[in-house]
Tab-separated table of C-alpha atoms in Angstrom:
chain	number	residue	atom	x	y	z
A	1	MET	CA	0.031	0.049	-0.045
A	2	THR	CA	1.379	3.330	-1.108
A	3	GLN	CA	1.855	5.776	1.761
A	4	CYS	CA	0.308	9.439	0.629
A	5	PHE	CA	1.349	11.570	3.618
A	6	SER	CA	4.738	11.341	5.249
A	7	LEU	CA	5.160	13.443	8.653
A	8	THR	CA	8.966	12.993	8.306
A	9	GLU	CA	9.068	14.141	4.699
A	10	THR	CA	6.740	17.008	5.693
A	11	ARG	CA	9.135	18.191	8.267
A	12	THR	CA	12.191	17.858	6.449
A	13	ARG	CA	10.593	20.129	3.822
A	14	CYS	CA	10.125	22.515	6.693
A	15	TYR	CA	13.614	22.266	7.617
A	16	MET	CA	14.761	22.899	4.245
A	17	SER	CA	12.666	25.822	3.877
A	18	THR	CA	14.369	27.077	7.125
A	19	PHE	CA	17.690	26.683	5.498
A	20	THR	CA	16.629	28.471	2.430
A	21	GLY	CA	15.240	31.369	4.558
A	22	SER	CA	18.540	31.516	6.353
A	23	GLY	CA	20.522	32.357	3.272
A	24	LEU	CA	21.813	29.149	2.128
A	25	ARG	CA	21.079	27.147	-1.067
A	26	SER	CA	21.614	23.330	-1.954
A	27	THR	CA	24.353	22.337	-4.100
A	28	ILE	CA	25.751	19.023	-5.482
A	29	THR	CA	29.653	18.283	-5.843
A	30	ASP	CA	30.609	15.470	-8.374
A	31	PHE	CA	34.141	14.524	-7.837
A	32	LYS	CA	33.998	12.302	-10.969
A	33	ASP	CA	35.567	9.309	-8.947
A	34	GLY	CA	32.128	7.749	-8.013
A	35	THR	CA	31.726	10.225	-5.069
A	36	VAL	CA	28.899	12.966	-5.014
A	37	MET	CA	28.465	15.175	-2.156
A	38	HIS	CA	25.634	17.285	-1.071
A	39	CYS	CA	26.274	20.621	0.855
A	40	TRP	CA	24.190	23.625	1.719
A	41	VAL	CA	26.308	26.811	1.022
A	42	PRO	CA	25.761	30.499	1.380
A	43	LYS	CA	23.730	31.862	-1.384
A	44	THR	CA	26.060	34.940	-1.244
A	45	ARG	CA	29.246	34.603	0.642
A	46	THR	CA	30.132	37.695	2.630
A	47	GLU	CA	34.052	38.027	2.855
A	48	SER	CA	34.060	39.899	6.011
A	49	LYS	CA	32.373	36.853	7.809
A	50	PRO	CA	34.381	33.960	9.104
A	51	ASN	CA	33.353	30.415	7.966
A	52	LEU	CA	31.735	27.735	9.490
A	53	LEU	CA	31.128	24.119	8.852
A	54	LEU	CA	28.567	21.873	10.632
A	55	ILE	CA	29.008	18.194	10.678
A	56	HIS	CA	25.981	16.015	11.422
A	57	GLY	CA	25.910	12.462	13.248
A	58	LEU	CA	24.276	9.329	12.591
A	59	GLY	CA	20.341	9.027	12.012
A	60	ALA	CA	18.698	11.795	10.333
A	61	ASN	CA	20.083	14.014	7.556
A	62	ALA	CA	21.680	17.399	8.160
A	63	VAL	CA	18.625	19.575	7.854
A	64	TRP	CA	17.061	17.554	10.911
A	65	GLN	CA	20.171	17.646	12.999
A	66	TRP	CA	21.001	21.616	12.425
A	67	GLY	CA	17.435	22.788	11.571
A	68	ASP	CA	16.837	24.240	15.053
A	69	ILE	CA	19.916	26.334	15.312
A	70	ILE	CA	20.826	27.254	11.650
A	71	ARG	CA	18.958	30.685	11.865
A	72	ASN	CA	21.354	31.761	14.819
A	73	LEU	CA	24.565	31.033	13.098
A	74	THR	CA	23.824	32.547	9.518
A	75	PRO	CA	23.914	36.071	10.746
A	76	PHE	CA	27.655	35.775	11.966
A	77	PHE	CA	29.227	33.129	9.500
A	78	ASN	CA	29.390	31.752	6.093
A	79	VAL	CA	27.826	28.375	7.008
A	80	TYR	CA	28.153	25.302	5.190
A	81	VAL	CA	26.373	22.114	6.095
A	82	PRO	CA	27.248	18.892	4.312
A	83	ASP	CA	25.313	15.630	4.052
A	84	LEU	CA	28.278	13.060	5.089
A	85	ILE	CA	28.575	10.104	2.606
A	86	PHE	CA	25.598	7.865	2.758
A	87	PHE	CA	23.448	10.506	4.116
A	88	GLY	CA	20.985	12.640	2.174
A	89	GLU	CA	21.993	13.020	-1.238
A	90	SER	CA	25.944	12.129	-0.779
A	91	TYR	CA	27.127	8.765	-1.673
A	92	THR	CA	30.209	7.001	-3.215
A	93	THR	CA	30.930	3.901	-5.085
A	94	ARG	CA	34.552	3.745	-3.445
A	95	PRO	CA	35.205	1.021	-0.768
A	96	GLU	CA	36.399	3.564	1.894
A	97	ARG	CA	34.481	3.682	5.151
A	98	THR	CA	36.618	5.523	7.649
A	99	GLU	CA	36.249	8.885	9.333
A	100	LYS	CA	39.451	10.102	7.597
A	101	PHE	CA	37.891	9.573	3.985
A	102	GLN	CA	34.633	11.273	5.072
A	103	ALA	CA	36.862	14.084	6.318
A	104	GLU	CA	38.505	14.289	2.828
A	105	CYS	CA	35.295	14.424	0.886
A	106	VAL	CA	34.359	17.129	3.255
A	107	MET	CA	37.315	19.181	2.566
A	108	ARG	CA	36.993	18.609	-1.139
A	109	VAL	CA	33.420	20.373	-1.002
A	110	LEU	CA	34.962	23.195	0.923
A	111	GLU	CA	37.746	23.465	-1.824
A	112	ALA	CA	35.197	23.357	-4.381
A	113	ASN	CA	33.530	26.483	-2.777
A	114	SER	CA	36.862	28.280	-2.288
A	115	VAL	CA	36.868	28.031	1.617
A	116	LYS	CA	40.421	28.594	2.755
A	117	LYS	CA	39.972	28.827	6.694
A	118	VAL	CA	37.071	27.306	8.445
A	119	SER	CA	35.971	26.608	12.217
A	120	LEU	CA	33.801	23.384	12.558
A	121	VAL	CA	31.177	21.869	14.702
A	122	GLY	CA	30.797	18.025	14.920
A	123	LEU	CA	27.861	16.267	16.513
A	124	SER	CA	28.569	12.587	17.641
A	125	TYR	CA	29.642	10.690	14.359
A	126	GLY	CA	30.473	14.183	12.884
A	127	GLY	CA	32.763	14.910	15.664
A	128	PHE	CA	34.865	11.904	14.501
A	129	VAL	CA	35.025	13.366	11.035
A	130	GLY	CA	35.571	16.917	12.312
A	131	TYR	CA	38.514	15.715	14.636
A	132	SER	CA	40.095	13.693	11.549
A	133	MET	CA	39.556	17.046	9.470
A	134	ALA	CA	41.361	19.175	12.353
A	135	GLU	CA	44.196	16.730	12.219
A	136	GLN	CA	44.631	16.395	8.594
A	137	TYR	CA	43.983	19.986	7.574
A	138	SER	CA	45.543	22.020	10.578
A	139	GLU	CA	46.182	24.889	8.272
A	140	VAL	CA	42.641	25.249	7.171
A	141	VAL	CA	40.714	24.461	10.467
A	142	GLU	CA	41.114	27.233	12.958
A	143	ARG	CA	38.826	26.175	15.880
A	144	VAL	CA	36.827	22.731	16.823
A	145	VAL	CA	33.854	21.968	18.680
A	146	VAL	CA	33.362	18.406	19.375
A	147	CYS	CA	29.897	17.411	20.676
A	148	SER	CA	29.163	14.063	22.611
A	149	SER	CA	31.803	12.338	20.051
A	150	GLY	CA	33.631	9.324	21.638
A	151	VAL	CA	36.809	10.070	19.539
A	152	CYS	CA	38.869	8.878	22.531
A	153	MET	CA	36.999	5.518	22.807
A	154	GLU	CA	38.903	2.261	22.620
A	155	GLU	CA	37.645	-1.011	21.025
A	156	LYS	CA	37.964	-2.884	24.436
A	157	ASP	CA	35.743	-0.075	26.116
A	158	ILE	CA	33.105	-2.083	24.458
A	159	LYS	CA	33.546	-5.467	26.182
A	160	ASP	CA	34.783	-3.599	29.308
A	161	GLY	CA	31.196	-2.193	29.906
A	162	LEU	CA	31.812	1.449	29.307
A	163	PHE	CA	28.513	1.376	27.220
A	164	PRO	CA	25.194	0.195	28.034
A	165	VAL	CA	25.270	-2.212	25.073
A	166	SER	CA	28.415	-4.284	25.166
A	167	ASP	CA	27.922	-6.112	22.012
A	168	LEU	CA	29.030	-4.069	18.715
A	169	GLU	CA	26.536	-5.880	16.657
A	170	GLU	CA	23.549	-5.215	18.600
A	171	ALA	CA	24.782	-1.391	19.284
A	172	ILE	CA	24.739	-1.298	15.378
A	173	ASN	CA	21.332	-2.550	15.094
A	174	ILE	CA	20.201	0.267	17.505
A	175	LEU	CA	22.330	3.278	15.963
A	176	VAL	CA	20.950	1.941	12.184
A	177	PRO	CA	17.670	0.962	13.376
A	178	GLN	CA	15.513	-0.864	10.764
A	179	THR	CA	12.313	-1.763	13.076
A	180	PRO	CA	10.103	0.715	15.482
A	181	GLN	CA	11.583	-1.188	18.639
A	182	LYS	CA	15.138	-0.467	17.826
A	183	LEU	CA	14.310	3.355	17.027
A	184	LYS	CA	12.654	3.389	20.203
A	185	GLU	CA	15.704	1.847	21.876
A	186	LEU	CA	17.818	4.518	19.942
A	187	LEU	CA	15.686	7.460	21.292
A	188	GLY	CA	15.907	6.067	24.809
A	189	TYR	CA	19.834	6.112	24.726
A	190	SER	CA	19.800	9.460	22.962
A	191	PHE	CA	17.442	11.535	25.222
A	192	PHE	CA	17.658	12.523	28.995
A	193	LYS	CA	13.880	12.493	28.731
A	194	PRO	CA	12.798	10.423	25.607
A	195	PRO	CA	9.239	10.730	24.430
A	196	ARG	CA	6.982	8.571	26.530
A	197	TRP	CA	4.838	7.730	23.458
A	198	LEU	CA	5.322	7.622	19.820
A	199	PRO	CA	3.031	5.819	17.391
A	200	SER	CA	4.302	3.004	15.385
A	201	CYS	CA	3.130	4.673	12.313
A	202	PHE	CA	5.303	7.765	12.859
A	203	LEU	CA	8.434	5.220	13.679
A	204	TYR	CA	7.839	3.350	10.596
A	205	ASP	CA	7.382	6.651	8.808
A	206	PHE	CA	10.777	7.960	9.877
A	207	ILE	CA	12.645	4.686	9.133
A	208	GLU	CA	11.265	4.592	5.539
A	209	ALA	CA	12.301	8.311	5.126
A	210	MET	CA	15.898	8.247	6.778
A	211	CYS	CA	17.032	4.893	7.461
A	212	MET	CA	16.390	2.608	4.468
A	213	ASP	CA	19.070	3.919	2.169
A	214	TYR	CA	22.456	2.594	2.127
A	215	ILE	CA	21.996	0.221	5.149
A	216	GLU	CA	24.827	-1.849	4.933
A	217	GLU	CA	27.077	1.042	4.295
A	218	LYS	CA	25.978	2.926	7.349
A	219	ARG	CA	26.557	-0.370	9.368
A	220	GLU	CA	30.143	-0.314	7.950
A	221	LEU	CA	30.795	3.116	9.133
A	222	VAL	CA	29.923	2.235	12.550
A	223	GLN	CA	31.872	-1.021	12.593
A	224	ILE	CA	35.064	0.770	11.224
A	225	ILE	CA	34.898	3.445	14.067
A	226	ALA	CA	35.455	1.015	16.751
A	227	LYS	CA	37.827	-1.447	14.778
A	228	GLY	CA	41.497	-1.567	16.424
A	229	ARG	CA	40.844	1.744	17.939
A	230	LYS	CA	43.262	2.859	20.647
A	231	LEU	CA	43.637	6.067	22.551
A	232	SER	CA	47.526	5.883	22.300
A	233	GLU	CA	47.025	6.015	18.452
A	234	LEU	CA	44.812	9.174	18.682
A	235	PRO	CA	46.850	12.365	17.166
A	236	LYS	CA	46.419	15.209	19.330
A	237	ILE	CA	44.900	18.259	17.487
A	238	CYS	CA	46.294	21.814	17.635
A	239	GLN	CA	43.311	24.004	17.481
A	240	PRO	CA	41.439	25.670	20.245
A	241	THR	CA	38.778	23.058	21.048
A	242	LEU	CA	35.527	23.295	22.925
A	243	ILE	CA	34.048	19.661	23.952
A	244	ILE	CA	30.436	19.807	24.762
A	245	TRP	CA	28.672	16.667	26.581
A	246	GLY	CA	25.189	15.727	27.948
A	247	GLU	CA	25.494	15.124	31.521
A	248	HIS	CA	23.527	11.725	30.886
A	249	ASP	CA	24.815	10.643	27.590
A	250	ARG	CA	24.099	6.950	27.071
A	251	VAL	CA	25.527	6.643	23.398
A	252	PHE	CA	29.019	8.043	24.286
A	253	PRO	CA	29.374	8.129	28.165
A	254	LEU	CA	30.576	11.240	29.628
A	255	GLU	CA	33.690	9.593	30.692
A	256	LEU	CA	34.822	9.691	26.907
A	257	GLY	CA	34.498	13.697	27.350
A	258	HIS	CA	36.820	13.910	30.395
A	259	ARG	CA	39.026	11.404	28.521
A	260	LEU	CA	39.534	13.854	25.658
A	261	LYS	CA	39.946	16.714	27.679
A	262	ARG	CA	42.812	14.957	29.371
A	263	HIS	CA	44.147	13.771	26.004
A	264	LEU	CA	44.024	17.304	24.511
A	265	GLY	CA	45.103	19.193	27.596
A	266	GLU	CA	45.054	22.999	27.852
A	267	GLN	CA	43.879	23.969	24.585
A	268	ALA	CA	40.757	22.458	25.201
A	269	GLN	CA	37.612	23.105	27.628
A	270	LEU	CA	34.992	20.812	28.599
A	271	VAL	CA	31.414	21.839	29.119
A	272	VAL	CA	28.801	19.399	30.458
A	273	ILE	CA	25.117	20.533	29.958
A	274	SER	CA	22.999	19.358	32.930
A	275	ASN	CA	19.914	17.206	32.598
A	276	ALA	CA	20.608	16.325	28.983
A	277	GLY	CA	21.581	13.025	27.258
A	278	HIS	CA	23.495	12.534	24.069
A	279	ALA	CA	20.918	14.639	21.972
A	280	PHE	CA	21.654	17.835	24.048
A	281	SER	CA	21.485	19.884	20.829
A	282	SER	CA	17.855	19.232	20.762
A	283	GLU	CA	16.957	18.939	24.435
A	284	LYS	CA	19.078	22.102	25.349
A	285	THR	CA	19.288	24.073	22.200
A	286	LYS	CA	19.637	27.454	23.648
A	287	GLU	CA	22.186	26.394	25.974
A	288	PHE	CA	23.900	24.561	23.021
A	289	TYR	CA	23.881	27.870	21.221
A	290	LYS	CA	25.228	29.888	24.293
A	291	ASN	CA	28.329	27.939	24.330
A	292	LEU	CA	28.870	28.139	20.574
A	293	LYS	CA	28.255	31.852	20.527
A	294	SER	CA	30.799	32.232	23.428
A	295	PHE	CA	33.634	30.017	21.659
A	296	LEU	CA	33.017	30.805	18.129
A	297	ILE	CA	31.475	34.328	18.077
A	298	ASP	CA	32.895	36.087	21.184
A	299	LEU	CA	35.933	33.958	21.021
A	300	GLN	CA	35.799	33.378	24.779
A	301	PRO	CA	36.217	30.052	26.264
A	302	PRO	CA	33.088	29.060	28.006
A	303	ALA	CA	33.208	28.725	31.714
A	304	GLU	CA	34.058	24.923	32.114
A	305	LYS	CA	31.350	22.965	33.941
A	306	SER	CA	31.607	19.523	35.113
A	307	PRO	CA	29.245	17.625	37.307
């Protein structure tokens, strides 16, 4: 039976309208090597403004993850918002699945748009990509915001019980949900106060709209994050870095935020948002923006907060 109305697609169109109304336009860049990237870029770039890159995480596409905050940022920055490979309209026929490859693709989009310097914000999986960009392109990336991103995790953390799910395959089934039950589990892990009731028809609709394309490829993205990962092999980036974490994050527990702060040392600040989970950018949008404004616009380190 054909579904005539999709709440998810309707919400997507609303977010796209917000992006357009915020001075952005949708672009496609074909690298001619089997890779195509979609990115929202300024309709008109203002040379006096700094550039800002927003990198989404797993789950929904970029407009869903940045739609609640984009209007606050475009007055101050030339904003670039890509869909990572295998999300939205971005894809590749190449075999690479690492965050390094994702970072290289995002950098190629920036180069195609003549971006010479940029600060970046990475949500969750996007933080892995952003961290890799900062390490690979230190002459381009000026300031870094890592949001609830377990870049300091190690493969052994999974079996050692740091995460609420100790089996990687089961974690992947939740992070790349294919059933309403798995999507409910993902919401439960992501939000401090998850929605108490969501009709199955909405969950099916969201899965159909956001989770049915490139299923195996997305699973491979998650697998490669953990495979052989060791903190001792993680480079230290040199840029001023703001680390933001939800106090009750159950996807990447807060210990990983403290671990990243210790790893980076004095050039990093850690801010913990109280009464929020992994999805603090949705749960505490105003507080999230306040910290971004302090670090990226006022160029002041936010007051370091830790429970």
